[in-house]
Amino acid sequence: MKIGYSFWGFLGNGVTDTPDGGRSHRRPFIDTLLARGHDIVFLQADRDRLEAGDDLGDAYAFDDGTPAIDVLFLEWRWAIPGRNTTLCGTEGHTCDLHRQAQLINYYTVRHRTPTVIWDKDRTLRADSVWRRTPHTRVCEAALAPTLGAYSLLFPVAEDLLAQADPLTLAARPRDLVLGYVGNQYDRDEPFERFFAPAAAHVDHLVAGKWTKIDRWPHVRFAGRIPFEAAAGVYGRSLATVLMLPERYSAVGQMTQRIFEAVLAGCLPLAPADIRFADRFVPKELVVRSDRDVLERLSYLREIAGTQQHADLIAACVDRLSLFGMNKQVNTVESVLHVLVGTTATEQGAA
């Protein structure tokens, strides 16, 4: 199929001062779709070239018009006041939302083009018209998605899982007991409960955009770091805490942080109130309180570099198969075929 793909972010490393968790998985996801014979044209701005000065060559096609496509695939954008709700051309304006509206009006509304919405940030309203439009389908990166939506998790390439050597990762020297890479957005509650108390007792580092930090003067915040530097932080860290906004934890939506950490040998501690926590990590790494975090960290320091340590890493790597690239792309293809078939039937009947 020819897929018109809309995303607001980067395929490469991008620029440091911008959020885009999709960088961890978007390019291999696209490459897998291309390898399976699909034709893809990107319908938003080429930010890799325009902002990061990164020329990705002829491997990817961008089009700022309305090319002929079989399916419209949207990484869903939402209103961010002062950023994409302002007038085009004003300072700080980004045109992702305007462009998305243009694409929906042209393809989904006017031409009834089959449309897939990947609501990666859980910002699409439960009563949205797009959840009940016959030629649209919604995917969510959750194990328990909204009724009617499909589960499409953030993917990780299987070859990365195969290459992860638990013994080598366990033997790596780690000067940080606790590390975290990610932004503050809606994470104050789990940070206050699980990370900050432990940080008072162990060597640690938090990288990312954290602006309201006065209540945690003892925590070492490093600010934003380049995307490619995240692996270095996790490679120095014995463990991390998986901190999710409540709207994620309630439905079992795990972010890409889990495979960024595990593939660097950093063990993820999962708060028990994350739905399906024991599907994401071994039960030994599920925590219920700040005391649990400290106890687990003490245990991990005792076994660091041993076979027990390697076995825990191996168990974490094994659980990442849940996010396997081929499994996620199979889901996309299944949704596409059902959607295109349904749309063709409806158009024929009309």
Tab-separated table of C-alpha atoms in Angstrom:
chain	number	residue	atom	x	y	z
A	1	MET	CA	0.000	0.000	0.000
A	2	LYS	CA	1.027	3.602	-0.424
A	3	ILE	CA	0.925	5.103	3.043
A	4	GLY	CA	0.840	8.826	3.700
A	5	TYR	CA	2.550	9.069	7.079
A	6	SER	CA	2.225	12.145	9.304
A	7	PHE	CA	4.555	12.599	12.272
A	8	TRP	CA	6.034	15.595	14.064
A	9	GLY	CA	9.528	14.648	15.111
A	10	PHE	CA	12.687	13.120	13.746
A	11	LEU	CA	13.937	9.970	12.097
A	12	GLY	CA	17.533	10.620	13.191
A	13	ASN	CA	18.952	12.101	16.388
A	14	GLY	CA	17.248	15.439	15.799
A	15	VAL	CA	18.039	18.383	18.059
A	16	THR	CA	18.564	18.332	21.799
A	17	ASP	CA	16.075	20.986	22.866
A	18	THR	CA	12.904	19.264	21.728
A	19	PRO	CA	10.764	16.381	23.006
A	20	ASP	CA	10.309	13.416	20.684
A	21	GLY	CA	10.238	9.985	22.260
A	22	GLY	CA	9.449	8.521	18.850
A	23	ARG	CA	13.095	8.795	17.849
A	24	SER	CA	13.749	5.554	19.692
A	25	HIS	CA	11.524	3.497	17.413
A	26	ARG	CA	10.133	5.518	14.488
A	27	ARG	CA	12.881	4.931	11.931
A	28	PRO	CA	13.154	1.132	12.412
A	29	PHE	CA	9.338	0.959	12.362
A	30	ILE	CA	9.270	2.809	9.041
A	31	ASP	CA	12.159	0.744	7.676
A	32	THR	CA	10.297	-2.474	8.495
A	33	LEU	CA	7.179	-1.263	6.674
A	34	LEU	CA	9.335	-0.336	3.677
A	35	ALA	CA	11.047	-3.737	3.771
A	36	ARG	CA	7.637	-5.401	3.628
A	37	GLY	CA	6.932	-3.659	0.333
A	38	HIS	CA	4.887	-0.648	1.394
A	39	ASP	CA	5.491	2.754	-0.195
A	40	ILE	CA	5.663	5.594	2.330
A	41	VAL	CA	5.545	9.341	1.838
A	42	PHE	CA	5.922	11.657	4.835
A	43	LEU	CA	3.385	14.466	4.925
A	44	GLN	CA	4.798	16.782	7.603
A	45	ALA	CA	7.950	18.910	7.426
A	46	ASP	CA	11.350	17.225	7.087
A	47	ARG	CA	12.615	18.350	10.487
A	48	ASP	CA	15.750	16.217	10.220
A	49	ARG	CA	16.909	18.378	7.325
A	50	LEU	CA	15.346	21.719	8.285
A	51	GLU	CA	16.164	21.779	12.005
A	52	ALA	CA	18.906	19.218	12.621
A	53	GLY	CA	20.758	19.673	9.312
A	54	ASP	CA	20.658	15.906	8.898
A	55	ASP	CA	20.324	14.804	5.268
A	56	LEU	CA	18.970	11.250	5.244
A	57	GLY	CA	19.413	10.957	1.502
A	58	ASP	CA	16.921	9.429	-0.903
A	59	ALA	CA	15.705	6.670	1.415
A	60	TYR	CA	12.671	8.693	2.534
A	61	ALA	CA	10.203	10.847	0.595
A	62	PHE	CA	8.539	13.993	1.935
A	63	ASP	CA	5.627	15.841	0.330
A	64	ASP	CA	4.006	19.020	1.655
A	65	GLY	CA	1.063	18.696	-0.743
A	66	THR	CA	-1.677	16.100	-1.080
A	67	PRO	CA	-0.187	13.189	-3.025
A	68	ALA	CA	-2.220	10.142	-4.060
A	69	ILE	CA	-2.163	7.578	-1.226
A	70	ASP	CA	-4.044	4.436	-0.232
A	71	VAL	CA	-4.001	5.063	3.519
A	72	LEU	CA	-3.429	8.046	5.789
A	73	PHE	CA	-1.459	7.138	8.937
A	74	LEU	CA	-1.311	9.775	11.667
A	75	GLU	CA	0.878	9.925	14.744
A	76	TRP	CA	-1.811	11.957	16.475
A	77	ARG	CA	-1.088	15.604	17.288
A	78	TRP	CA	-3.040	17.633	19.844
A	79	ALA	CA	-3.446	21.291	20.754
A	80	ILE	CA	-0.530	22.764	22.729
A	81	PRO	CA	-1.424	26.360	23.666
A	82	GLY	CA	1.204	28.871	22.662
A	83	ARG	CA	2.888	26.445	20.308
A	84	ASN	CA	0.692	24.930	17.614
A	85	THR	CA	-2.486	26.921	18.340
A	86	THR	CA	-0.949	30.265	17.361
A	87	LEU	CA	-1.033	31.929	13.954
A	88	CYS	CA	1.307	30.565	11.320
A	89	GLY	CA	4.499	32.572	11.205
A	90	THR	CA	4.345	33.848	14.772
A	91	GLU	CA	7.331	33.314	17.045
A	92	GLY	CA	7.479	29.803	18.500
A	93	HIS	CA	4.728	28.493	16.225
A	94	THR	CA	4.847	24.910	15.008
A	95	CYS	CA	2.515	23.919	12.190
A	96	ASP	CA	1.975	20.270	13.060
A	97	LEU	CA	-1.650	20.699	14.167
A	98	HIS	CA	-2.618	22.874	11.214
A	99	ARG	CA	-1.073	20.408	8.802
A	100	GLN	CA	-2.820	17.489	10.494
A	101	ALA	CA	-6.164	19.295	10.161
A	102	GLN	CA	-5.429	19.911	6.480
A	103	LEU	CA	-4.641	16.237	5.922
A	104	ILE	CA	-7.771	15.054	7.725
A	105	ASN	CA	-10.000	17.489	5.852
A	106	TYR	CA	-8.564	16.525	2.472
A	107	TYR	CA	-8.122	12.777	2.862
A	108	THR	CA	-10.368	11.537	5.670
A	109	VAL	CA	-13.330	13.880	5.212
A	110	ARG	CA	-13.374	14.850	1.531
A	111	HIS	CA	-12.003	11.708	-0.093
A	112	ARG	CA	-12.894	9.160	2.597
A	113	THR	CA	-9.375	7.803	2.520
A	114	PRO	CA	-8.847	4.951	5.010
A	115	THR	CA	-7.202	6.570	8.040
A	116	VAL	CA	-5.279	5.108	10.960
A	117	ILE	CA	-4.706	7.248	14.062
A	118	TRP	CA	-1.907	6.159	16.391
A	119	ASP	CA	-2.741	7.983	19.611
A	120	LYS	CA	0.693	7.613	21.159
A	121	ASP	CA	0.131	10.227	23.884
A	122	ARG	CA	-3.446	9.306	24.809
A	123	THR	CA	-4.800	12.735	23.897
A	124	LEU	CA	-7.621	11.662	21.551
A	125	ARG	CA	-10.909	12.045	23.410
A	126	ALA	CA	-12.859	8.899	24.202
A	127	ASP	CA	-15.893	10.402	22.437
A	128	SER	CA	-13.940	11.573	19.383
A	129	VAL	CA	-15.801	11.254	16.083
A	130	TRP	CA	-12.763	9.467	14.660
A	131	ARG	CA	-13.388	6.516	16.963
A	132	ARG	CA	-16.749	5.849	15.304
A	133	THR	CA	-16.105	6.860	11.695
A	134	PRO	CA	-16.323	3.725	9.491
A	135	HIS	CA	-13.171	4.397	7.476
A	136	THR	CA	-10.950	5.286	10.463
A	137	ARG	CA	-9.262	3.108	13.069
A	138	VAL	CA	-7.518	4.135	16.286
A	139	CYS	CA	-4.414	2.449	17.704
A	140	GLU	CA	-3.005	3.047	21.184
A	141	ALA	CA	0.336	2.029	22.710
A	142	ALA	CA	-1.415	0.297	25.614
A	143	LEU	CA	-2.079	-3.288	26.649
A	144	ALA	CA	-5.639	-2.267	27.601
A	145	PRO	CA	-6.580	0.305	24.944
A	146	THR	CA	-9.835	2.254	24.816
A	147	LEU	CA	-12.789	0.119	23.747
A	148	GLY	CA	-12.683	-0.252	19.978
A	149	ALA	CA	-9.014	0.741	19.640
A	150	TYR	CA	-6.172	-1.588	18.673
A	151	SER	CA	-3.091	-2.231	20.788
A	152	LEU	CA	-0.014	-0.997	18.914
A	153	LEU	CA	2.947	-0.793	21.296
A	154	PHE	CA	6.129	1.186	20.779
A	155	PRO	CA	8.255	-1.321	18.866
A	156	VAL	CA	11.804	-2.512	19.414
A	157	ALA	CA	13.770	-4.353	16.733
A	158	GLU	CA	14.259	-8.047	17.419
A	159	ASP	CA	17.891	-7.919	16.321
A	160	LEU	CA	18.623	-5.522	19.201
A	161	LEU	CA	17.145	-8.041	21.622
A	162	ALA	CA	19.198	-10.842	20.084
A	163	GLN	CA	22.400	-8.789	20.347
A	164	ALA	CA	21.925	-7.941	24.022
A	165	ASP	CA	24.436	-10.016	26.025
A	166	PRO	CA	23.360	-10.115	29.695
A	167	LEU	CA	26.786	-11.248	30.948
A	168	THR	CA	28.562	-8.408	29.171
A	169	LEU	CA	25.998	-5.884	30.370
A	170	ALA	CA	26.219	-7.141	33.956
A	171	ALA	CA	30.021	-6.840	33.900
A	172	ARG	CA	29.966	-3.214	32.792
A	173	PRO	CA	31.164	-0.799	35.517
A	174	ARG	CA	28.380	1.518	36.679
A	175	ASP	CA	29.098	4.627	38.717
A	176	LEU	CA	25.411	5.520	39.137
A	177	VAL	CA	23.018	3.456	41.216
A	178	LEU	CA	19.935	5.184	39.843
A	179	GLY	CA	19.452	6.985	36.543
A	180	TYR	CA	16.577	8.395	34.542
A	181	VAL	CA	16.290	9.960	31.105
A	182	GLY	CA	13.018	11.663	30.251
A	183	ASN	CA	10.966	14.802	30.723
A	184	GLN	CA	8.889	15.873	33.706
A	185	TYR	CA	5.512	15.911	31.950
A	186	ASP	CA	2.893	14.573	34.408
A	187	ARG	CA	5.443	12.490	36.316
A	188	ASP	CA	5.660	14.412	39.595
A	189	GLU	CA	3.622	11.892	41.559
A	190	PRO	CA	5.684	8.758	40.797
A	191	PHE	CA	8.878	10.800	41.006
A	192	GLU	CA	7.919	12.005	44.492
A	193	ARG	CA	6.921	8.508	45.640
A	194	PHE	CA	9.657	6.337	44.167
A	195	PHE	CA	12.637	8.175	42.718
A	196	ALA	CA	13.262	11.234	44.886
A	197	PRO	CA	13.400	9.385	48.262
A	198	ALA	CA	15.932	6.895	46.925
A	199	ALA	CA	17.989	9.669	45.322
A	200	ALA	CA	18.683	11.014	48.794
A	201	HIS	CA	20.699	7.871	49.552
A	202	VAL	CA	22.425	6.800	46.329
A	203	ASP	CA	24.460	8.240	43.469
A	204	HIS	CA	22.007	9.235	40.770
A	205	LEU	CA	21.306	11.421	37.749
A	206	VAL	CA	18.150	12.735	36.055
A	207	ALA	CA	18.446	13.947	32.463
A	208	GLY	CA	15.638	15.691	30.613
A	209	LYS	CA	13.433	18.765	30.841
A	210	TRP	CA	12.487	19.211	34.491
A	211	THR	CA	11.491	22.805	35.261
A	212	LYS	CA	9.598	22.611	38.570
A	213	ILE	CA	12.143	21.016	40.872
A	214	ASP	CA	12.277	23.234	43.973
A	215	ARG	CA	10.836	20.537	46.210
A	216	TRP	CA	13.729	18.176	45.374
A	217	PRO	CA	16.905	20.165	46.113
A	218	HIS	CA	18.856	16.964	46.756
A	219	VAL	CA	18.221	15.529	43.282
A	220	ARG	CA	20.882	15.976	40.613
A	221	PHE	CA	19.179	17.257	37.459
A	222	ALA	CA	21.389	17.456	34.379
A	223	GLY	CA	18.904	19.121	32.019
A	224	ARG	CA	18.285	18.001	28.482
A	225	ILE	CA	20.911	15.878	26.790
A	226	PRO	CA	21.288	14.838	23.132
A	227	PHE	CA	19.062	11.914	22.185
A	228	GLU	CA	22.019	9.661	21.454
A	229	ALA	CA	23.443	10.331	24.938
A	230	ALA	CA	20.560	8.547	26.677
A	231	ALA	CA	22.204	5.155	26.220
A	232	GLY	CA	25.293	6.494	27.954
A	233	VAL	CA	23.324	7.501	31.060
A	234	TYR	CA	21.610	4.132	31.248
A	235	GLY	CA	24.923	2.419	30.549
A	236	ARG	CA	26.305	4.064	33.705
A	237	SER	CA	23.229	3.258	35.826
A	238	LEU	CA	22.524	0.097	37.774
A	239	ALA	CA	18.769	0.748	37.797
A	240	THR	CA	16.017	3.164	36.846
A	241	VAL	CA	12.394	3.687	37.847
A	242	LEU	CA	9.674	3.446	35.209
A	243	MET	CA	7.663	6.605	35.833
A	244	LEU	CA	4.453	7.004	33.869
A	245	PRO	CA	1.698	9.616	33.775
A	246	GLU	CA	-1.441	8.217	35.386
A	247	ARG	CA	-3.242	8.073	32.027
A	248	TYR	CA	-0.525	5.660	30.858
A	249	SER	CA	-0.167	3.520	33.960
A	250	ALA	CA	-3.932	2.920	34.197
A	251	VAL	CA	-4.011	1.156	30.821
A	252	GLY	CA	-0.598	-0.487	30.740
A	253	GLN	CA	1.028	1.940	28.319
A	254	MET	CA	4.773	1.589	28.712
A	255	THR	CA	7.068	4.131	27.095
A	256	GLN	CA	10.222	3.477	25.104
A	257	ARG	CA	12.259	4.148	28.264
A	258	ILE	CA	11.991	0.486	29.198
A	259	PHE	CA	13.904	-0.823	26.200
A	260	GLU	CA	16.333	2.109	26.193
A	261	ALA	CA	17.262	1.139	29.757
A	262	VAL	CA	17.230	-2.649	29.460
A	263	LEU	CA	19.315	-2.733	26.281
A	264	ALA	CA	21.963	-0.753	28.156
A	265	GLY	CA	21.828	-3.220	31.055
A	266	CYS	CA	19.997	-0.816	33.384
A	267	LEU	CA	17.394	-2.697	35.404
A	268	PRO	CA	13.902	-1.096	35.435
A	269	LEU	CA	11.974	-0.929	38.695
A	270	ALA	CA	8.231	-0.796	37.973
A	271	PRO	CA	5.746	0.720	40.443
A	272	ALA	CA	3.043	-1.837	41.225
A	273	ASP	CA	0.265	0.573	40.278
A	274	ILE	CA	1.316	0.335	36.639
A	275	ARG	CA	-1.261	-1.982	35.122
A	276	PHE	CA	0.362	-5.234	33.965
A	277	ALA	CA	3.617	-4.271	35.742
A	278	ASP	CA	4.654	-7.920	35.992
A	279	ARG	CA	4.369	-8.300	32.216
A	280	PHE	CA	6.921	-5.528	31.761
A	281	VAL	CA	9.458	-6.606	34.397
A	282	PRO	CA	10.187	-9.675	36.563
A	283	LYS	CA	8.289	-9.698	39.847
A	284	GLU	CA	11.544	-9.029	41.723
A	285	LEU	CA	11.631	-5.576	40.134
A	286	VAL	CA	8.046	-4.541	40.988
A	287	VAL	CA	8.031	-1.951	43.808
A	288	ARG	CA	5.249	-0.626	46.009
A	289	SER	CA	6.963	2.085	48.030
A	290	ASP	CA	10.111	4.147	48.415
A	291	ARG	CA	11.293	1.566	50.936
A	292	ASP	CA	10.920	-1.130	48.287
A	293	VAL	CA	13.046	0.921	45.907
A	294	LEU	CA	15.848	1.259	48.449
A	295	GLU	CA	15.698	-2.450	49.316
A	296	ARG	CA	15.864	-3.448	45.650
A	297	LEU	CA	18.754	-1.070	45.009
A	298	SER	CA	20.633	-2.490	47.978
A	299	TYR	CA	20.106	-5.999	46.640
A	300	LEU	CA	21.169	-5.023	43.124
A	301	ARG	CA	24.374	-3.465	44.475
A	302	GLU	CA	25.154	-6.714	46.251
A	303	ILE	CA	24.742	-8.861	43.136
A	304	ALA	CA	26.211	-6.389	40.609
A	305	GLY	CA	28.436	-8.190	38.117
A	306	THR	CA	27.351	-11.682	39.180
A	307	GLN	CA	25.422	-14.392	37.382
A	308	GLN	CA	22.313	-13.348	39.364
A	309	HIS	CA	22.651	-9.871	37.929
A	310	ALA	CA	23.008	-11.229	34.399
A	311	ASP	CA	19.982	-13.475	34.907
A	312	LEU	CA	17.849	-10.484	35.911
A	313	ILE	CA	18.973	-8.569	32.830
A	314	ALA	CA	18.175	-11.612	30.688
A	315	ALA	CA	14.685	-11.815	32.198
A	316	CYS	CA	14.122	-8.142	31.372
A	317	VAL	CA	15.356	-8.596	27.805
A	318	ASP	CA	13.015	-11.560	27.418
A	319	ARG	CA	10.026	-9.438	28.432
A	320	LEU	CA	10.867	-6.929	25.724
A	321	SER	CA	9.606	-9.449	23.168
A	322	LEU	CA	6.195	-8.009	24.037
A	323	PHE	CA	7.272	-4.928	22.049
A	324	GLY	CA	8.846	-6.901	19.186
A	325	MET	CA	8.943	-5.019	15.894
A	326	ASN	CA	7.484	-7.778	13.751
A	327	LYS	CA	4.592	-8.270	16.152
A	328	GLN	CA	3.740	-4.553	16.041
A	329	VAL	CA	4.084	-4.279	12.262
A	330	ASN	CA	1.856	-7.360	11.904
A	331	THR	CA	-0.768	-5.451	13.894
A	332	VAL	CA	-0.460	-2.435	11.592
A	333	GLU	CA	-0.799	-4.569	8.484
A	334	SER	CA	-3.823	-6.367	9.914
A	335	VAL	CA	-5.508	-3.037	10.696
A	336	LEU	CA	-4.659	-1.685	7.244
A	337	HIS	CA	-6.054	-4.677	5.383
A	338	VAL	CA	-9.283	-4.761	7.393
A	339	LEU	CA	-9.692	-0.994	7.041
A	340	VAL	CA	-9.018	-0.872	3.309
A	341	GLY	CA	-11.295	-3.858	2.706
A	342	THR	CA	-14.104	-2.325	4.764
A	343	THR	CA	-13.761	1.023	3.007
A	344	ALA	CA	-13.796	-0.602	-0.439
A	345	THR	CA	-16.974	-2.525	0.460
A	346	GLU	CA	-18.704	0.631	1.684
A	347	GLN	CA	-17.717	2.607	-1.379
A	348	GLY	CA	-18.924	-0.199	-3.632
A	349	ALA	CA	-22.268	-0.298	-1.849
A	350	ALA	CA	-22.599	3.458	-2.200
